[in-house]
Short mmCIF file of C-alpha atoms in Angstrom, two decimals:
data_model
loop_
_atom_site.label_atom_id
_atom_site.label_comp_id
_atom_site.label_asym_id
_atom_site.label_seq_id
_atom_site.Cartn_x
_atom_site.Cartn_y
_atom_site.Cartn_z
CA MET A 17 -10.32 1.54 -1.90
CA LYS A 18 -12.85 -0.12 -4.12
CA GLN A 19 -10.50 0.26 -7.10
CA GLN A 20 -7.69 -1.44 -5.18
CA ALA A 21 -9.97 -4.41 -4.34
CA ILE A 22 -10.72 -4.80 -8.03
CA THR A 23 -7.19 -4.34 -9.41
CA ARG A 24 -5.30 -6.42 -6.87
CA PRO A 25 -6.61 -9.88 -7.95
CA ARG A 26 -6.59 -8.84 -11.61
CA ARG A 27 -2.87 -8.11 -11.61
CA TRP A 28 -2.07 -11.54 -10.20
CA LEU A 29 -4.32 -13.11 -12.83
CA ALA A 30 -2.51 -11.01 -15.43
CA LEU A 31 0.78 -12.32 -14.07
CA GLY A 32 -0.51 -15.83 -14.79
CA VAL A 33 -0.84 -14.89 -18.47
CA LEU A 34 2.72 -13.53 -18.52
CA VAL A 35 3.87 -16.81 -16.98
CA LEU A 36 2.45 -18.61 -20.02
CA ALA A 37 4.65 -16.50 -22.29
CA VAL A 38 7.71 -17.39 -20.23
CA LEU A 39 6.76 -21.07 -20.35
CA LEU A 40 6.42 -20.80 -24.13
CA VAL A 41 10.01 -19.60 -24.54
CA ALA A 42 11.54 -21.83 -21.84
CA VAL A 43 9.96 -25.03 -23.11
CA ASP A 44 11.09 -24.28 -26.67
CA ALA A 45 14.67 -23.65 -25.60
CA THR A 46 14.82 -26.86 -23.57
CA VAL A 47 13.28 -29.30 -26.00
CA LEU A 48 15.73 -28.33 -28.76
CA GLY A 49 18.60 -29.92 -26.85
CA LEU A 50 16.52 -33.03 -26.20
CA ALA A 51 15.53 -33.32 -29.85
CA THR A 52 19.06 -32.74 -31.19
CA PRO A 53 20.05 -36.43 -31.46
CA PHE A 54 16.87 -37.24 -33.43
CA LEU A 55 17.18 -34.09 -35.50
CA SER A 56 20.80 -34.99 -36.30
CA GLU A 57 19.81 -38.43 -37.52
CA ASP A 58 17.04 -37.09 -39.76
CA LEU A 59 18.49 -33.84 -41.14
CA LYS A 60 22.16 -34.94 -41.04
CA PRO A 61 23.64 -31.53 -40.19
CA SER A 62 27.38 -31.00 -40.07
CA GLY A 63 28.97 -30.08 -36.74
CA THR A 64 28.93 -26.41 -37.73
CA GLN A 65 25.30 -26.58 -38.87
CA LEU A 66 24.37 -28.23 -35.58
CA LEU A 67 25.88 -25.30 -33.69
CA TRP A 68 24.03 -22.88 -35.99
CA ILE A 69 20.75 -24.64 -35.23
CA GLY A 70 21.46 -23.93 -31.58
CA ASP A 71 22.80 -20.41 -32.22
CA ALA A 72 20.49 -18.93 -34.87
CA TYR A 73 17.61 -18.33 -32.46
CA SER A 74 19.84 -16.62 -29.90
CA PHE A 75 21.74 -14.55 -32.47
CA VAL A 76 18.60 -13.03 -34.00
CA LEU A 77 16.98 -12.66 -30.59
CA ALA A 78 20.01 -10.79 -29.23
CA GLY A 79 20.07 -8.52 -32.27
CA LEU A 80 16.39 -7.56 -32.04
CA LEU A 81 15.60 -7.47 -28.31
CA VAL A 82 16.47 -3.80 -27.78
CA SER A 83 14.51 -2.77 -30.88
CA MET A 84 11.47 -4.85 -29.92
CA GLY A 85 11.58 -3.75 -26.29
CA SER A 86 11.62 -0.13 -27.43
CA LEU A 87 8.84 -0.84 -29.93
CA GLY A 88 6.71 -2.26 -27.12
CA ASP A 89 7.24 0.93 -25.11
CA ARG A 90 5.89 2.83 -28.11
CA ILE A 91 2.98 0.81 -29.49
CA GLY A 92 1.99 -0.98 -26.28
CA ARG A 93 3.51 -3.93 -24.43
CA LYS A 94 0.28 -5.93 -24.45
CA ARG A 95 -0.10 -5.47 -28.20
CA ILE A 96 3.44 -6.57 -29.05
CA LEU A 97 3.21 -9.52 -26.65
CA LEU A 98 0.06 -10.85 -28.30
CA ILE A 99 1.43 -10.31 -31.81
CA GLY A 100 4.68 -12.02 -30.86
CA ALA A 101 2.94 -14.97 -29.22
CA THR A 102 0.83 -15.56 -32.33
CA ALA A 103 3.89 -15.41 -34.58
CA PHE A 104 5.85 -17.66 -32.21
CA GLY A 105 3.21 -20.36 -32.44
CA ALA A 106 2.93 -20.15 -36.23
CA ILE A 107 6.69 -20.30 -36.78
CA SER A 108 6.95 -23.25 -34.39
CA VAL A 109 5.03 -25.20 -37.05
CA LEU A 110 7.75 -24.33 -39.56
CA ASN A 111 10.38 -25.63 -37.11
CA ALA A 112 8.41 -28.85 -36.67
CA TYR A 113 8.23 -29.60 -40.38
CA ALA A 114 11.71 -28.44 -41.48
CA ASN A 115 13.12 -31.06 -43.87
CA SER A 116 16.74 -29.88 -44.12
CA ALA A 117 19.41 -28.44 -41.86
CA GLU A 118 19.36 -25.19 -43.83
CA LEU A 119 15.59 -24.77 -43.44
CA MET A 120 15.88 -25.58 -39.74
CA ILE A 121 18.44 -22.81 -39.27
CA VAL A 122 16.15 -20.34 -41.07
CA ALA A 123 13.17 -21.47 -38.99
CA ARG A 124 15.14 -20.99 -35.76
CA ALA A 125 16.15 -17.49 -36.90
CA LEU A 126 12.53 -16.56 -37.64
CA LEU A 127 11.53 -17.90 -34.24
CA GLY A 128 14.12 -15.53 -32.80
CA VAL A 129 12.32 -12.61 -34.44
CA ALA A 130 9.05 -13.62 -32.76
CA GLY A 131 10.75 -14.45 -29.47
CA ALA A 132 12.32 -10.98 -29.31
CA THR A 133 8.86 -9.52 -28.70
CA LEU A 134 7.98 -11.77 -25.75
CA MET A 135 10.48 -11.57 -22.91
CA PRO A 136 10.95 -7.76 -22.73
CA ALA A 137 7.18 -7.31 -22.82
CA THR A 138 6.60 -9.72 -19.93
CA LEU A 139 9.11 -8.04 -17.61
CA ALA A 140 7.98 -4.55 -18.63
CA LEU A 141 4.37 -5.45 -17.89
CA ILE A 142 5.40 -6.77 -14.46
CA ARG A 143 7.13 -3.44 -13.79
CA ASN A 144 3.91 -1.60 -14.65
CA LEU A 145 1.56 -4.03 -12.92
CA PHE A 146 3.34 -4.17 -9.56
CA HIS A 147 4.30 -0.83 -8.04
CA ASP A 148 4.90 -2.18 -4.54
CA PRO A 149 8.57 -3.37 -4.42
CA ARG A 150 7.84 -6.41 -2.25
CA GLU A 151 4.99 -7.53 -4.50
CA ARG A 152 7.18 -6.93 -7.55
CA SER A 153 9.92 -9.12 -6.06
CA VAL A 154 7.39 -11.90 -5.53
CA ALA A 155 6.10 -11.44 -9.10
CA ILE A 156 9.63 -11.56 -10.54
CA GLY A 157 10.30 -14.67 -8.46
CA ILE A 158 7.20 -16.33 -9.91
CA TRP A 159 8.25 -15.19 -13.40
CA GLY A 160 11.68 -16.74 -12.94
CA ALA A 161 10.20 -19.88 -11.37
CA ALA A 162 7.97 -20.26 -14.42
CA ALA A 163 11.02 -20.17 -16.67
CA SER A 164 12.62 -22.88 -14.55
CA ALA A 165 9.40 -24.90 -14.53
CA GLY A 166 9.36 -24.66 -18.32
CA MET A 167 12.87 -26.06 -18.40
CA ALA A 168 11.65 -28.96 -16.27
CA ILE A 169 8.40 -29.55 -18.12
CA GLY A 170 10.02 -29.25 -21.55
CA PRO A 171 12.33 -32.28 -21.29
CA ILE A 172 9.70 -34.48 -19.67
CA VAL A 173 6.92 -33.66 -22.12
CA GLY A 174 9.47 -33.64 -24.92
CA GLY A 175 10.74 -37.05 -23.84
CA VAL A 176 7.24 -38.51 -23.98
CA LEU A 177 6.68 -37.01 -27.43
CA LEU A 178 10.05 -38.21 -28.76
CA GLU A 179 9.33 -41.75 -27.63
CA ASN A 180 5.97 -41.79 -29.40
CA PHE A 181 6.21 -39.32 -32.30
CA TRP A 182 8.77 -37.71 -34.61
CA TRP A 183 11.15 -34.99 -33.38
CA GLY A 184 9.08 -32.15 -34.88
CA SER A 185 6.31 -32.83 -32.39
CA VAL A 186 8.32 -31.15 -29.61
CA PHE A 187 7.82 -27.79 -31.30
CA LEU A 188 4.08 -28.26 -31.69
CA ILE A 189 3.56 -28.18 -27.91
CA ASN A 190 3.93 -24.39 -28.25
CA LEU A 191 0.58 -24.15 -30.03
CA PRO A 192 -1.87 -24.80 -27.15
CA VAL A 193 0.15 -22.56 -24.81
CA MET A 194 0.15 -19.79 -27.43
CA ALA A 195 -3.60 -20.15 -27.97
CA VAL A 196 -4.41 -19.80 -24.27
CA LEU A 197 -2.02 -16.88 -23.91
CA VAL A 198 -3.55 -14.92 -26.78
CA VAL A 199 -7.21 -15.57 -25.88
CA VAL A 200 -6.88 -14.97 -22.13
CA GLY A 201 -4.25 -12.24 -22.44
CA ALA A 202 -6.45 -10.19 -24.74
CA ARG A 203 -9.03 -9.97 -21.94
CA LEU A 204 -6.89 -9.79 -18.79
CA LEU A 205 -3.71 -7.88 -19.61
CA PRO A 206 -3.78 -4.10 -19.20
CA GLU A 207 -2.15 -2.06 -21.94
CA SER A 208 0.84 0.10 -21.03
CA ARG A 209 3.18 2.26 -23.05
CA ASN A 210 5.45 5.26 -22.79
CA PRO A 211 3.15 8.33 -22.95
CA GLN A 212 5.85 10.32 -24.77
CA PRO A 213 7.70 7.64 -26.77
CA GLY A 214 9.09 9.52 -29.74
CA PRO A 215 9.57 7.87 -33.14
CA TRP A 216 10.84 4.30 -33.60
CA ASP A 217 14.12 5.03 -35.40
CA LEU A 218 14.60 2.42 -38.16
CA ILE A 219 18.25 3.38 -38.70
CA SER A 220 18.95 2.56 -35.06
CA VAL A 221 17.11 -0.75 -35.46
CA VAL A 222 19.30 -1.73 -38.42
CA LEU A 223 22.51 -0.61 -36.71
CA SER A 224 21.64 -2.60 -33.59
CA MET A 225 20.80 -5.74 -35.57
CA VAL A 226 23.87 -5.60 -37.81
CA GLY A 227 26.15 -4.78 -34.90
CA MET A 228 25.02 -7.57 -32.59
CA ILE A 229 24.89 -10.28 -35.24
CA GLY A 230 28.20 -9.20 -36.80
CA ILE A 231 30.09 -9.30 -33.49
CA VAL A 232 28.59 -12.59 -32.33
CA TYR A 233 29.11 -14.24 -35.72
CA ALA A 234 32.76 -13.16 -35.76
CA ILE A 235 33.40 -14.60 -32.31
CA LYS A 236 31.62 -17.83 -33.19
CA GLU A 237 33.57 -18.33 -36.41
CA PHE A 238 36.88 -17.50 -34.77
CA ALA A 239 36.19 -19.94 -31.92
CA ALA A 240 35.19 -22.70 -34.34
CA HIS A 241 37.70 -22.22 -37.19
CA GLY A 242 40.34 -19.75 -36.04
CA PHE A 243 41.28 -16.56 -37.86
CA GLY A 244 39.62 -15.98 -41.22
CA TRP A 245 38.89 -13.00 -43.43
CA ILE A 246 35.12 -13.56 -43.32
CA SER A 247 35.00 -13.59 -39.52
CA LEU A 248 37.30 -10.56 -39.39
CA ALA A 249 35.09 -8.65 -41.84
CA ALA A 250 31.96 -9.57 -39.87
CA GLY A 251 33.57 -8.40 -36.63
CA VAL A 252 34.69 -5.10 -38.13
CA ILE A 253 31.26 -4.44 -39.67
CA GLY A 254 29.57 -5.32 -36.38
CA ALA A 255 31.87 -3.07 -34.36
CA ILE A 256 31.34 -0.14 -36.75
CA ALA A 257 27.56 -0.66 -36.63
CA LEU A 258 27.51 -0.72 -32.81
CA TYR A 259 29.69 2.38 -32.67
CA GLY A 260 27.27 4.09 -35.03
CA PHE A 261 24.33 2.91 -32.90
CA VAL A 262 25.83 4.40 -29.73
CA ARG A 263 26.65 7.72 -31.42
CA ARG A 264 23.15 7.94 -32.88
CA GLN A 265 21.48 7.25 -29.52
CA ARG A 266 23.47 10.09 -27.96
CA ARG A 267 22.33 12.52 -30.64
CA LEU A 268 18.64 11.60 -30.95
CA PRO A 269 16.24 13.71 -28.86
CA ILE A 270 14.36 10.54 -27.91
CA PRO A 271 16.67 7.55 -28.55
CA LEU A 272 15.73 3.96 -29.20
CA LEU A 273 17.82 3.07 -26.12
CA ASP A 274 18.53 5.65 -23.43
CA LEU A 275 22.23 5.10 -22.71
CA ARG A 276 21.89 7.00 -19.44
CA LEU A 277 20.49 3.77 -18.00
CA PHE A 278 24.05 2.47 -17.86
CA ARG A 279 25.09 5.27 -15.53
CA SER A 280 23.37 3.32 -12.77
CA ARG A 281 26.00 1.03 -11.26
CA GLY A 282 23.35 -1.41 -10.12
CA PHE A 283 21.81 -1.64 -13.58
CA SER A 284 25.14 -2.09 -15.38
CA SER A 285 26.50 -4.56 -12.82
CA ALA A 286 23.36 -6.71 -12.91
CA VAL A 287 23.40 -6.81 -16.74
CA LEU A 288 27.10 -7.78 -16.79
CA ALA A 289 26.54 -10.50 -14.18
CA ASP A 290 23.70 -12.01 -16.22
CA LEU A 291 25.76 -12.03 -19.42
CA LEU A 292 28.80 -13.73 -17.88
CA THR A 293 26.70 -16.21 -15.91
CA ILE A 294 24.86 -17.47 -18.96
CA LEU A 295 28.11 -17.55 -20.95
CA GLY A 296 29.67 -19.86 -18.36
CA LEU A 297 26.58 -22.08 -18.15
CA SER A 298 25.73 -22.43 -21.83
CA GLY A 299 28.19 -25.18 -22.69
CA LEU A 300 26.69 -27.42 -20.02
CA ILE A 301 23.08 -26.54 -20.87
CA PHE A 302 23.39 -27.12 -24.62
CA PHE A 303 25.33 -30.39 -24.46
CA LEU A 304 23.79 -31.96 -21.33
CA SER A 305 20.89 -33.64 -23.14
CA GLN A 306 23.26 -35.07 -25.75
CA TYR A 307 25.50 -36.38 -22.96
CA LEU A 308 22.61 -38.04 -21.14
CA GLN A 309 21.13 -39.64 -24.27
CA LEU A 310 24.08 -40.38 -26.53
CA VAL A 311 26.84 -40.97 -23.97
CA GLN A 312 24.93 -42.57 -21.11
CA GLU A 313 22.28 -44.08 -23.42
CA ARG A 314 19.28 -42.83 -21.45
CA ARG A 315 15.83 -42.74 -23.04
CA PRO A 316 14.56 -39.21 -23.82
CA ILE A 317 12.14 -39.15 -20.90
CA GLU A 318 14.88 -40.42 -18.57
CA ALA A 319 17.15 -37.62 -19.78
CA GLY A 320 14.37 -35.11 -19.08
CA LEU A 321 13.83 -36.41 -15.56
CA ALA A 322 17.59 -36.41 -14.95
CA GLU A 323 17.65 -32.64 -15.52
CA LEU A 324 14.80 -32.02 -13.06
CA PRO A 325 16.97 -31.11 -10.01
CA ALA A 326 18.18 -27.93 -11.72
CA ALA A 327 14.62 -26.73 -12.24
CA ILE A 328 13.59 -27.62 -8.67
CA GLY A 329 16.53 -25.68 -7.25
CA ALA A 330 15.78 -22.67 -9.46
CA ILE A 331 12.07 -22.61 -8.60
CA VAL A 332 12.61 -22.74 -4.83
CA ALA A 333 15.47 -20.21 -4.88
CA GLY A 334 13.60 -17.85 -7.20
CA LEU A 335 10.61 -17.67 -4.86
CA LEU A 336 12.85 -16.97 -1.85
CA ALA A 337 15.38 -14.67 -3.53
CA GLY A 338 13.72 -11.29 -2.84
CA GLN A 339 13.14 -12.07 0.83
CA VAL A 340 16.71 -13.36 1.30
CA ALA A 341 18.22 -10.33 -0.49
CA ARG A 342 16.32 -7.97 1.86
CA ARG A 343 17.37 -10.02 4.89
CA PHE A 344 21.06 -10.06 3.95
CA SER A 345 22.14 -8.02 0.90
CA VAL A 346 21.85 -7.95 -2.88
CA ARG A 347 25.53 -8.59 -3.44
CA ALA A 348 25.62 -11.48 -0.93
CA VAL A 349 22.77 -13.28 -2.69
CA VAL A 350 24.03 -12.65 -6.24
CA ALA A 351 27.71 -13.35 -5.55
CA GLY A 352 26.85 -16.35 -3.38
CA GLY A 353 24.59 -17.80 -6.06
CA LEU A 354 27.24 -17.38 -8.74
CA ALA A 355 29.93 -18.92 -6.55
CA ALA A 356 27.67 -21.92 -5.89
CA ILE A 357 27.19 -22.43 -9.65
CA GLY A 358 30.95 -22.14 -10.20
CA LEU A 359 31.72 -24.79 -7.57
CA ALA A 360 29.07 -27.12 -8.99
CA LEU A 361 30.56 -26.76 -12.48
CA ALA A 362 34.01 -27.42 -11.03
CA ALA A 363 32.69 -30.71 -9.64
CA LEU A 364 31.54 -31.65 -13.15
CA THR A 365 35.09 -31.47 -14.50
CA THR A 366 35.31 -35.08 -13.33
CA ILE A 367 32.49 -36.13 -15.65
CA SER A 368 33.12 -39.16 -17.84
CA GLN A 369 31.16 -41.77 -19.77
CA ASP A 370 30.54 -43.72 -16.55
CA THR A 371 29.76 -40.88 -14.12
CA GLU A 372 27.13 -41.94 -11.58
CA TYR A 373 23.94 -39.92 -11.41
CA PRO A 374 24.15 -38.77 -7.73
CA LEU A 375 27.10 -36.50 -8.59
CA LEU A 376 25.37 -35.13 -11.67
CA GLY A 377 22.02 -34.66 -9.91
CA ALA A 378 23.59 -32.91 -6.91
CA ALA A 379 25.57 -30.58 -9.17
CA LEU A 380 22.44 -29.71 -11.18
CA LEU A 381 20.50 -28.96 -7.99
CA VAL A 382 23.19 -26.51 -6.84
CA VAL A 383 23.40 -24.94 -10.31
CA GLY A 384 19.64 -24.40 -10.35
CA ALA A 385 19.52 -22.91 -6.85
CA GLY A 386 22.43 -20.57 -7.56
CA ALA A 387 20.86 -19.42 -10.82
CA GLY A 388 17.46 -18.93 -9.16
CA PHE A 389 18.91 -16.64 -6.49
CA SER A 390 21.15 -14.68 -8.87
CA PHE A 391 18.84 -14.13 -11.84
CA THR A 392 15.80 -13.20 -9.75
CA VAL A 393 17.67 -10.56 -7.78
CA THR A 394 19.47 -9.08 -10.80
CA ALA A 395 16.13 -8.82 -12.65
CA ASP A 396 14.68 -6.98 -9.66
CA VAL A 397 17.65 -4.60 -9.54
CA ILE A 398 17.37 -3.86 -13.28
CA LEU A 399 13.62 -3.10 -13.18
CA ALA A 400 13.86 -0.99 -10.03
CA ALA A 401 16.66 1.12 -11.55
CA VAL A 402 14.51 2.58 -14.36
CA PRO A 403 11.27 4.57 -14.61
CA LYS A 404 8.29 2.48 -15.63
CA GLU A 405 8.03 4.35 -18.96
CA GLU A 406 11.33 2.78 -20.04
CA ALA A 407 10.68 -0.67 -18.62
CA GLY A 408 10.52 -2.29 -22.05
CA ALA A 409 13.93 -0.98 -23.16
CA ALA A 410 15.50 -1.86 -19.80
CA SER A 411 14.02 -5.35 -19.86
CA ALA A 412 15.32 -5.74 -23.40
CA VAL A 413 18.84 -4.87 -22.28
CA SER A 414 18.57 -7.51 -19.57
CA GLU A 415 17.32 -10.12 -22.02
CA THR A 416 19.95 -9.10 -24.59
CA ALA A 417 22.64 -9.84 -22.03
CA TYR A 418 21.03 -13.22 -21.37
CA GLU A 419 20.73 -14.17 -25.03
CA LEU A 420 24.12 -12.75 -26.00
CA GLY A 421 25.68 -14.74 -23.19
CA ALA A 422 23.89 -17.88 -24.41
CA ALA A 423 25.01 -17.34 -28.00
CA LEU A 424 28.60 -16.63 -27.02
CA GLY A 425 28.63 -19.53 -24.57
CA ILE A 426 27.40 -21.99 -27.17
CA ALA A 427 29.86 -20.57 -29.69
CA LEU A 428 32.91 -20.60 -27.40
CA LEU A 429 32.25 -23.55 -25.07
CA GLY A 430 30.44 -25.45 -27.81
CA SER A 431 33.48 -25.06 -30.01
CA ILE A 432 35.65 -26.46 -27.22
CA VAL A 433 33.42 -29.55 -26.94
CA THR A 434 33.32 -29.98 -30.72
CA GLY A 435 37.08 -29.45 -31.09
CA VAL A 436 37.92 -32.00 -28.39
CA TYR A 437 35.38 -34.46 -29.75
CA ARG A 438 36.71 -34.39 -33.31
CA ASP A 439 40.14 -35.58 -32.17
CA PHE A 440 39.00 -39.02 -31.00
CA THR A 441 40.66 -42.07 -32.53
CA GLY A 442 38.20 -44.59 -33.96
CA PRO A 443 38.77 -47.89 -35.74
CA ALA A 444 40.57 -47.81 -39.08
CA GLY A 445 38.43 -46.44 -41.89
CA THR A 446 36.04 -44.49 -39.65
CA PRO A 447 34.05 -42.13 -41.94
CA ALA A 448 34.51 -38.38 -41.50
CA ALA A 449 30.82 -38.05 -40.60
CA ALA A 450 31.54 -39.76 -37.27
CA HIS A 451 33.88 -36.92 -36.33
CA GLU A 452 31.36 -34.19 -37.17
CA SER A 453 29.02 -34.87 -34.26
CA LEU A 454 28.26 -37.57 -31.70
CA GLY A 455 24.91 -38.11 -33.42
CA GLY A 456 26.83 -38.77 -36.63
CA ALA A 457 29.01 -41.32 -34.85
CA VAL A 458 25.93 -43.17 -33.57
CA GLU A 459 24.51 -43.27 -37.08
CA VAL A 460 27.80 -44.52 -38.57
CA ALA A 461 28.14 -47.17 -35.87
CA ALA A 462 24.75 -48.61 -36.80
CA GLN A 463 26.22 -49.59 -40.19
CA LEU A 464 29.42 -51.23 -38.85
CA PRO A 465 30.11 -54.76 -37.58
CA PRO A 466 29.38 -55.10 -33.83
CA GLU A 467 33.03 -55.06 -32.68
CA ALA A 468 33.98 -52.02 -34.76
CA ALA A 469 30.75 -50.25 -33.78
CA ALA A 470 31.45 -50.79 -30.08
CA GLN A 471 35.01 -49.50 -30.47
CA LEU A 472 33.85 -46.43 -32.37
CA LEU A 473 31.08 -45.56 -29.92
CA ASP A 474 33.29 -46.03 -26.86
CA ALA A 475 35.97 -43.71 -28.27
CA ALA A 476 33.43 -41.12 -29.45
CA ARG A 477 31.49 -41.08 -26.19
CA GLU A 478 34.57 -40.78 -24.02
CA SER A 479 35.89 -37.96 -26.20
CA PHE A 480 32.56 -36.11 -26.04
CA ALA A 481 32.42 -36.47 -22.24
CA HIS A 482 36.00 -35.18 -22.03
CA GLY A 483 34.99 -32.13 -24.08
CA VAL A 484 32.04 -31.47 -21.75
CA SER A 485 34.32 -31.74 -18.71
CA ILE A 486 36.71 -29.14 -20.16
CA ALA A 487 33.80 -26.83 -20.99
CA ALA A 488 32.55 -27.24 -17.40
CA GLY A 489 36.00 -26.23 -16.12
CA VAL A 490 36.05 -23.10 -18.28
CA GLY A 491 32.50 -22.31 -17.16
CA ALA A 492 33.48 -22.76 -13.51
CA ALA A 493 36.33 -20.27 -13.90
CA VAL A 494 34.00 -17.74 -15.55
CA LEU A 495 31.38 -18.09 -12.79
CA LEU A 496 33.83 -17.80 -9.91
CA ILE A 497 35.41 -14.69 -11.43
CA THR A 498 31.95 -13.23 -12.01
CA ALA A 499 31.03 -13.89 -8.37
CA VAL A 500 34.03 -11.84 -7.21
CA VAL A 501 33.22 -9.03 -9.66
CA ALA A 502 29.56 -8.98 -8.56
CA TRP A 503 30.57 -8.78 -4.89
CA PHE A 504 32.44 -5.53 -5.51
CA LEU A 505 30.22 -3.93 -8.17
CA LEU A 506 26.93 -4.55 -6.33
CA ARG A 507 28.09 -3.10 -3.01
CA GLY A 508 25.51 -0.80 -1.50
CA GLN A 509 22.69 -2.08 -3.73
CA VAL A 510 19.43 -2.79 -1.90
CA LEU A 511 15.96 -3.90 -2.87
CA SER A 512 13.46 -1.23 -1.95
CA THR A 513 10.80 -1.92 0.69
CA GLU A 514 8.68 1.17 -0.05
CA ARG A 515 6.40 2.13 -2.93
#
């Protein structure tokens, strides 16, 4: 009894440290979109390079999550979290001071390596800290709410920084968060690991990395440029590597990833729902800040505040999700949340250069609430479906689905936006740079006579908004289909009420 009195407050304090790690990742992901217009003006990336700046982090993260989650199960989740947080902060400095598009892409990729250690460790530690299912649901809700809060804080703080400092400053806000996390986490977090982990198979690590990056790169290149021998070769190499990875996991006595996890219908269905949801949302998430700043000409801090309803909806829904899922059902909450997101995205197909904010704000509120309900419950289902010894690997699978969905969504929906945008008709003699990105068009317009500049910007902005509206329509279709699939696949799934 005395032990319980001691450990109960400590685990909630430990959860506070894990929340800092989530904030670290969420803030970084959000401020990139806000900083993109400034980054484009300074580094002058091509349209493809701009997509790579957005994709590189997610590609590397998706390729390494399973390996890092499994490594955390072996060497200790606390240890890998603290190492990853330190590296994340140090590499953020490299992102801040990148002086070329190529270096920025490399810096984002390295940040992905560090980021791959963080998210699986946080969820795995929650699984080992909270054995009571109801407490775990609350903890996961707080974890998800922290991610949403980071998405809200990021644009606002980033907006203030962008109005007073250079774009690299938005990455430096990671440093104080990282410092607190490492110092406090070293004292508060309990260590946990698999007591019988087996070796960390480096061949499996390489196969996983090559397979994930090869497949995602092939899809991205095909979406952006159509069929090509390089994308075909990358896809074939990736597919062979993933096939080899699966075969090796089946043969190893103690695999890097236990494929038997996928025999659980709840686990597999929740992972699939997360992947498709993020895929459908990514086009809106990545291009929204550019739309608000470069199309509607909002100041950075105004753009950040405009995105706040999504975070508010996600925070409130995340905290209520476990209770609502026990009151009704898992599939009702997940499918209902996804359907709400799909309908909100469908409403955004009407978006244009002159769209009034009430429509946009209401749609973002519904998107946030739907995502808060869905992601919190699917995370709970995934963690409850596995023994605590394998929590790191299971969490990594969940995060891989999230990051793979983000990478594919940016690649596919981003390519739609870019493809539509490039076809706009500007005044005679418009430089090719204006067709590469909306940021490029703004820069070109600054060097033209007022009448030609106004004509160019009006055409470019309307074309960009049209591309976003088409991407929203595709995303809406994906989300509504996913809602139907989740309704059938998650039948019978319940959140436990007993230890």
